[in-house]
Amino acid sequence: MKRLLAFCSALFLGVALLAQDPWKITTNNINSANYYGITVANGMIGIVSSPEPFKVKDVVLAGAYDLYGRGRVSNFLRSFNLLNMQLGIDGKSISGADVQNMKQELDMQKASFTCSFDYGDKATISYTYYSLRHLPFTVLMDVTLTPKKDIAINAASVMEAPDALKDVQNYYNEIDRPHVTISLLTSSAKSPTGKLLMCASNTFLFTELHGTEPRVIHEMWDNNMHLMKFSKKLKAGESYRFSIAGTSITSAHHDDPLNEAERMTIFAKLEGRDRLLAFHQKAWAQLWKSDIQIEGDPQSQQDIRSMLYHLYSFTREGSDMSPSPMGLSGLGYNGHVFWDTELWMYPALLVLHPEMAKSMVEYRFQRLGAAQKNAFNHGYKGAMFPWESAGTGVEETPVWALSGPFEHHITACVGMAAWNYYCVTQDKDWLREKGWPILKETADFWASRVERNGPGKFDIKNVVAADEWAENVDNNAWTNAAAKAVLNYATDAAALLGIKPNADWKVVAQNIPILKLDNGVTREHATYNGEGIKQGDVNLLAYPLKEVSDPKQIKKDLEYYETRVPTEGTPAMTQAIFALLYSRIGDGDKAFHFFQDAYVPNLNPPLRVIAETKGGTNPYFATGAGGILQSLLMGFGGLEITPSGITQIKSALPKHWKKLTLTGIGLENKTFVVK
């Protein structure tokens, strides 16, 4: 029955079940009324697909926030839609209603999105766009036409400002040199409060030799939109290609974003299309050296590649950016950074690409001062990281959500991430310079946060649990265990660095209680009596913590809490943890049940993008992808992060999986195999 449901689900999603390509997700079932876009991104700029030809749903830029809209807090800003274009053939502009045989394809290996279609008896047309991996703020689109008869085309690149922006300024400039002519279509605007200047620029790249390329004309339509266009006559059967390269950047990223947008666009123009793609594909080939390969289950292989692709797309080495739950796929959760990063996305990236995971920890290190002020404001010592963080590191949770003042386990998650980065990299210099300050301040927070009510009763009261349906409860299992872990990690880090630790940290860790129900199950919090749970809490004590290590207790906790999760309205991470733990205790088939339950009911058409909940409509849920990837890496794959590096423990595969291969693991790029 389960296999039948999966079969029907795949058909509904418009993806052929037979002969799935492990690297390409393809659909010809494109219905604009039931369409959820897929994202092409490079860790800085995300482009979200549309069912309409030559349209882009969203352009999202990491780190671009301003105060507007939801909750009186910073929100992600839509950037200029710098890849939208119009194409006319024989005087008629092409719309979605005019095309036949439309097909869309995400090539995960090359990180490209292609849309192709027929335009009646006149031409076959395709376009492919890329968020260039080696150029953080630059995108590229190729357009190819193959006429079926002689035709005349007119093509326009349209620059349009999102509604929320104000004081839009439009510019057009032509730079003539003996070897090149560069037409620059440029716009700038202020963010809603005027805090940021947002800028974008693009240009055509032609295949013709200089002096024979089409003439480009600029048109101003209104204050929010202008375009540049060209015309050309094409002969039947002779394919023609042109490209658009563009850059989007803001004053959050550069002191002179207007000029830099044009400079980077000129750079792309003079690099040329072939060099741009060669560098882009080389960068992605390097990323894919770290991979997960499943033998015996083509659909799971494709789905896992999609999750890897999205996490790679939403993160960037060398930055201090950290992904939100929806990554760069839209404006979900205001683009804020939660525990979703440290607990769910980060561990998978840490073992696959430590250099990318480093950016996530750098994000927190750069905002350590804001976390210290937050602790001071609440009467605590050390650093108290905000539940929702954006540009500055202050609390950005809307006031009506109690998680802002009370979901304190985020501070433990940040400390754990810092310790785990050291464990995987063994980089003592980094630990001394950046890891230790985070660990010390988070440990100081927990030592001040506990209420000392006698031996074994250093209580942590009045918190929102990891299970967010449990608000303002005492001695939450995950919060308490995570606090204990960070206090111990800080003590261990001090010993490694030859620093005398605060002796109180160990005392506090030894006296924080972990509660039990009468039946021996780990109790979620002091007043918990079997209610439904929103998401994993107690089961996290077995992984990623080792607070619960006895397989019998792990199984007892699993069998109890797996029946407390409703079938709808809960996020994908919980079932991923169930899958991970069942694999570790030797039940591969039950692990596979929860592996599929974590995401298959959450898939949306037509390109299998994951929503946050079963039947949900808010993809792409990078948090869930991170949890599911951990179920592969640390569950079925048996990887374990220890103080001395990455090791492998025993695990169980589903019966129909012949082999699981993990490549490019850790700094030494090791390969681990489970059969």
CSV table of N, CA and C in Angstrom, one decimal, residues 214-272:
chain,number,residue,atom,x,y,z
A,214,PRO,N,23.2,42.7,-32.9
A,214,PRO,CA,22.0,43.5,-33.0
A,214,PRO,C,22.2,44.8,-32.3
A,215,ARG,N,21.4,45.8,-32.8
A,215,ARG,CA,21.4,47.1,-32.2
A,215,ARG,C,20.4,47.1,-31.0
A,216,VAL,N,20.9,47.6,-29.8
A,216,VAL,CA,20.0,47.5,-28.6
A,216,VAL,C,19.4,48.9,-28.4
A,217,ILE,N,18.1,48.9,-28.1
A,217,ILE,CA,17.3,50.1,-27.9
A,217,ILE,C,16.8,50.1,-26.4
A,218,HIS,N,16.8,51.2,-25.8
A,218,HIS,CA,16.3,51.4,-24.4
A,218,HIS,C,14.9,52.0,-24.5
A,219,GLU,N,14.0,51.5,-23.6
A,219,GLU,CA,12.6,52.1,-23.5
A,219,GLU,C,12.3,52.2,-22.0
A,220,MET,N,11.8,53.4,-21.7
A,220,MET,CA,11.3,53.6,-20.3
A,220,MET,C,9.8,53.5,-20.3
A,221,TRP,N,9.2,52.5,-19.5
A,221,TRP,CA,7.8,52.3,-19.5
A,221,TRP,C,7.1,53.1,-18.4
A,222,ASP,N,7.6,53.0,-17.1
A,222,ASP,CA,7.1,53.8,-16.0
A,222,ASP,C,8.2,53.9,-15.0
A,223,ASN,N,7.9,54.5,-13.9
A,223,ASN,CA,9.0,54.6,-12.8
A,223,ASN,C,9.5,53.3,-12.3
A,224,ASN,N,8.7,52.3,-12.3
A,224,ASN,CA,9.1,51.0,-11.7
A,224,ASN,C,9.6,50.0,-12.8
A,225,MET,N,9.6,50.3,-14.1
A,225,MET,CA,9.9,49.3,-15.1
A,225,MET,C,10.5,50.0,-16.3
A,226,HIS,N,11.6,49.4,-16.8
A,226,HIS,CA,12.2,49.8,-18.1
A,226,HIS,C,12.8,48.6,-18.7
A,227,LEU,N,13.2,48.7,-20.0
A,227,LEU,CA,13.7,47.6,-20.7
A,227,LEU,C,14.7,48.0,-21.8
A,228,MET,N,15.4,47.0,-22.2
A,228,MET,CA,16.2,47.2,-23.4
A,228,MET,C,15.9,46.0,-24.4
A,229,LYS,N,15.9,46.3,-25.7
A,229,LYS,CA,15.5,45.3,-26.6
A,229,LYS,C,16.3,45.3,-27.9
A,230,PHE,N,16.2,44.2,-28.7
A,230,PHE,CA,16.8,44.1,-30.0
A,230,PHE,C,15.9,43.3,-30.9
A,231,SER,N,16.1,43.5,-32.2
A,231,SER,CA,15.4,42.7,-33.2
A,231,SER,C,16.3,42.0,-34.1
A,232,LYS,N,15.8,40.9,-34.7
A,232,LYS,CA,16.7,40.1,-35.6
A,232,LYS,C,15.8,39.2,-36.4
A,233,LYS,N,16.2,39.0,-37.7
A,233,LYS,CA,15.6,38.0,-38.6
A,233,LYS,C,16.3,36.7,-38.6
A,234,LEU,N,15.6,35.6,-38.5
A,234,LEU,CA,16.2,34.3,-38.4
A,234,LEU,C,15.6,33.4,-39.5
A,235,LYS,N,16.5,32.6,-40.0
A,235,LYS,CA,16.1,31.7,-41.1
A,235,LYS,C,15.7,30.3,-40.6
A,236,ALA,N,14.8,29.6,-41.3
A,236,ALA,CA,14.3,28.3,-40.9
A,236,ALA,C,15.5,27.4,-40.6
A,237,GLY,N,15.5,26.6,-39.5
A,237,GLY,CA,16.5,25.6,-39.2
A,237,GLY,C,17.8,26.1,-38.7
A,238,GLU,N,18.0,27.4,-38.6
A,238,GLU,CA,19.3,27.9,-38.1
A,238,GLU,C,19.1,28.4,-36.7
A,239,SER,N,19.6,27.7,-35.7
A,239,SER,CA,19.5,28.0,-34.3
A,239,SER,C,20.2,29.3,-34.0
A,240,TYR,N,19.6,30.1,-33.1
A,240,TYR,CA,20.3,31.3,-32.7
A,240,TYR,C,20.2,31.4,-31.2
A,241,ARG,N,21.4,31.8,-30.6
A,241,ARG,CA,21.5,31.9,-29.1
A,241,ARG,C,21.9,33.3,-28.7
A,242,PHE,N,21.3,33.9,-27.7
A,242,PHE,CA,21.8,35.1,-27.0
A,242,PHE,C,21.7,34.8,-25.5
A,243,SER,N,22.4,35.7,-24.7
A,243,SER,CA,22.4,35.5,-23.3
A,243,SER,C,22.2,36.8,-22.6
A,244,ILE,N,21.8,36.7,-21.3
A,244,ILE,CA,21.6,37.9,-20.5
A,244,ILE,C,22.4,37.6,-19.2
A,245,ALA,N,23.3,38.5,-18.9
A,245,ALA,CA,24.1,38.4,-17.6
A,245,ALA,C,23.7,39.6,-16.7
A,246,GLY,N,23.5,39.4,-15.4
A,246,GLY,CA,23.1,40.5,-14.6
A,246,GLY,C,23.6,40.3,-13.2
A,247,THR,N,23.6,41.4,-12.4
A,247,THR,CA,24.1,41.4,-11.1
A,247,THR,C,23.1,42.1,-10.2
A,248,SER,N,22.9,41.6,-9.0
A,248,SER,CA,22.0,42.3,-8.0
A,248,SER,C,22.8,42.3,-6.7
A,249,ILE,N,22.9,43.5,-6.1
A,249,ILE,CA,23.7,43.7,-4.9
A,249,ILE,C,23.1,44.9,-4.1
A,250,THR,N,23.3,45.0,-2.8
A,250,THR,CA,22.7,46.0,-2.0
A,250,THR,C,23.8,46.7,-1.1
A,251,SER,N,23.4,47.7,-0.4
A,251,SER,CA,24.4,48.4,0.5
A,251,SER,C,24.7,47.6,1.7
A,252,ALA,N,23.9,46.5,1.9
A,252,ALA,CA,24.3,45.5,3.0
A,252,ALA,C,25.5,44.7,2.6
A,253,HIS,N,25.8,44.7,1.3
A,253,HIS,CA,26.9,43.8,0.8
A,253,HIS,C,28.1,44.7,0.3
A,254,HIS,N,27.8,45.9,0.0
A,254,HIS,CA,28.9,46.7,-0.6
A,254,HIS,C,28.6,48.2,-0.4
A,255,ASP,N,29.6,49.0,-0.1
A,255,ASP,CA,29.4,50.4,0.2
A,255,ASP,C,29.0,51.2,-1.0
A,256,ASP,N,29.2,50.7,-2.2
A,256,ASP,CA,28.8,51.4,-3.5
A,256,ASP,C,28.1,50.5,-4.4
A,257,PRO,N,26.8,50.0,-4.0
A,257,PRO,CA,26.2,49.0,-4.8
A,257,PRO,C,25.8,49.3,-6.2
A,258,LEU,N,25.4,50.6,-6.4
A,258,LEU,CA,25.0,51.0,-7.8
A,258,LEU,C,26.1,50.8,-8.8
A,259,ASN,N,27.3,51.3,-8.5
A,259,ASN,CA,28.4,51.2,-9.4
A,259,ASN,C,28.9,49.7,-9.4
A,260,GLU,N,28.9,49.1,-8.3
A,260,GLU,CA,29.4,47.7,-8.3
A,260,GLU,C,28.5,46.8,-9.1
A,261,ALA,N,27.2,47.0,-9.1
A,261,ALA,CA,26.3,46.2,-9.9
A,261,ALA,C,26.7,46.3,-11.4
A,262,GLU,N,27.0,47.5,-11.8
A,262,GLU,CA,27.4,47.7,-13.2
A,262,GLU,C,28.8,47.1,-13.5
A,263,ARG,N,29.7,47.3,-12.5
A,263,ARG,CA,31.0,46.8,-12.7
A,263,ARG,C,31.0,45.3,-12.8
A,264,MET,N,30.2,44.6,-12.0
A,264,MET,CA,30.2,43.1,-12.0
A,264,MET,C,29.5,42.6,-13.3
A,265,THR,N,28.5,43.4,-13.8
A,265,THR,CA,27.9,43.0,-15.0
A,265,THR,C,28.8,43.2,-16.2
A,266,ILE,N,29.6,44.2,-16.2
A,266,ILE,CA,30.6,44.4,-17.2
A,266,ILE,C,31.7,43.3,-17.1
A,267,PHE,N,32.0,42.9,-15.9
A,267,PHE,CA,33.0,41.8,-15.7
A,267,PHE,C,32.4,40.5,-16.4
A,268,ALA,N,31.1,40.2,-16.1
A,268,ALA,CA,30.5,39.0,-16.7
A,268,ALA,C,30.5,39.1,-18.2
A,269,LYS,N,30.1,40.3,-18.7
A,269,LYS,CA,30.1,40.5,-20.2
A,269,LYS,C,31.4,40.2,-20.9
A,270,LEU,N,32.5,40.7,-20.2
A,270,LEU,CA,33.8,40.6,-20.9
A,270,LEU,C,34.5,39.2,-20.6
A,271,GLU,N,34.0,38.6,-19.5
A,271,GLU,CA,34.4,37.2,-19.3
A,271,GLU,C,33.9,36.3,-20.5
A,272,GLY,N,32.6,36.6,-20.8
A,272,GLY,CA,32.0,35.9,-21.9
A,272,GLY,C,31.2,34.6,-21.4
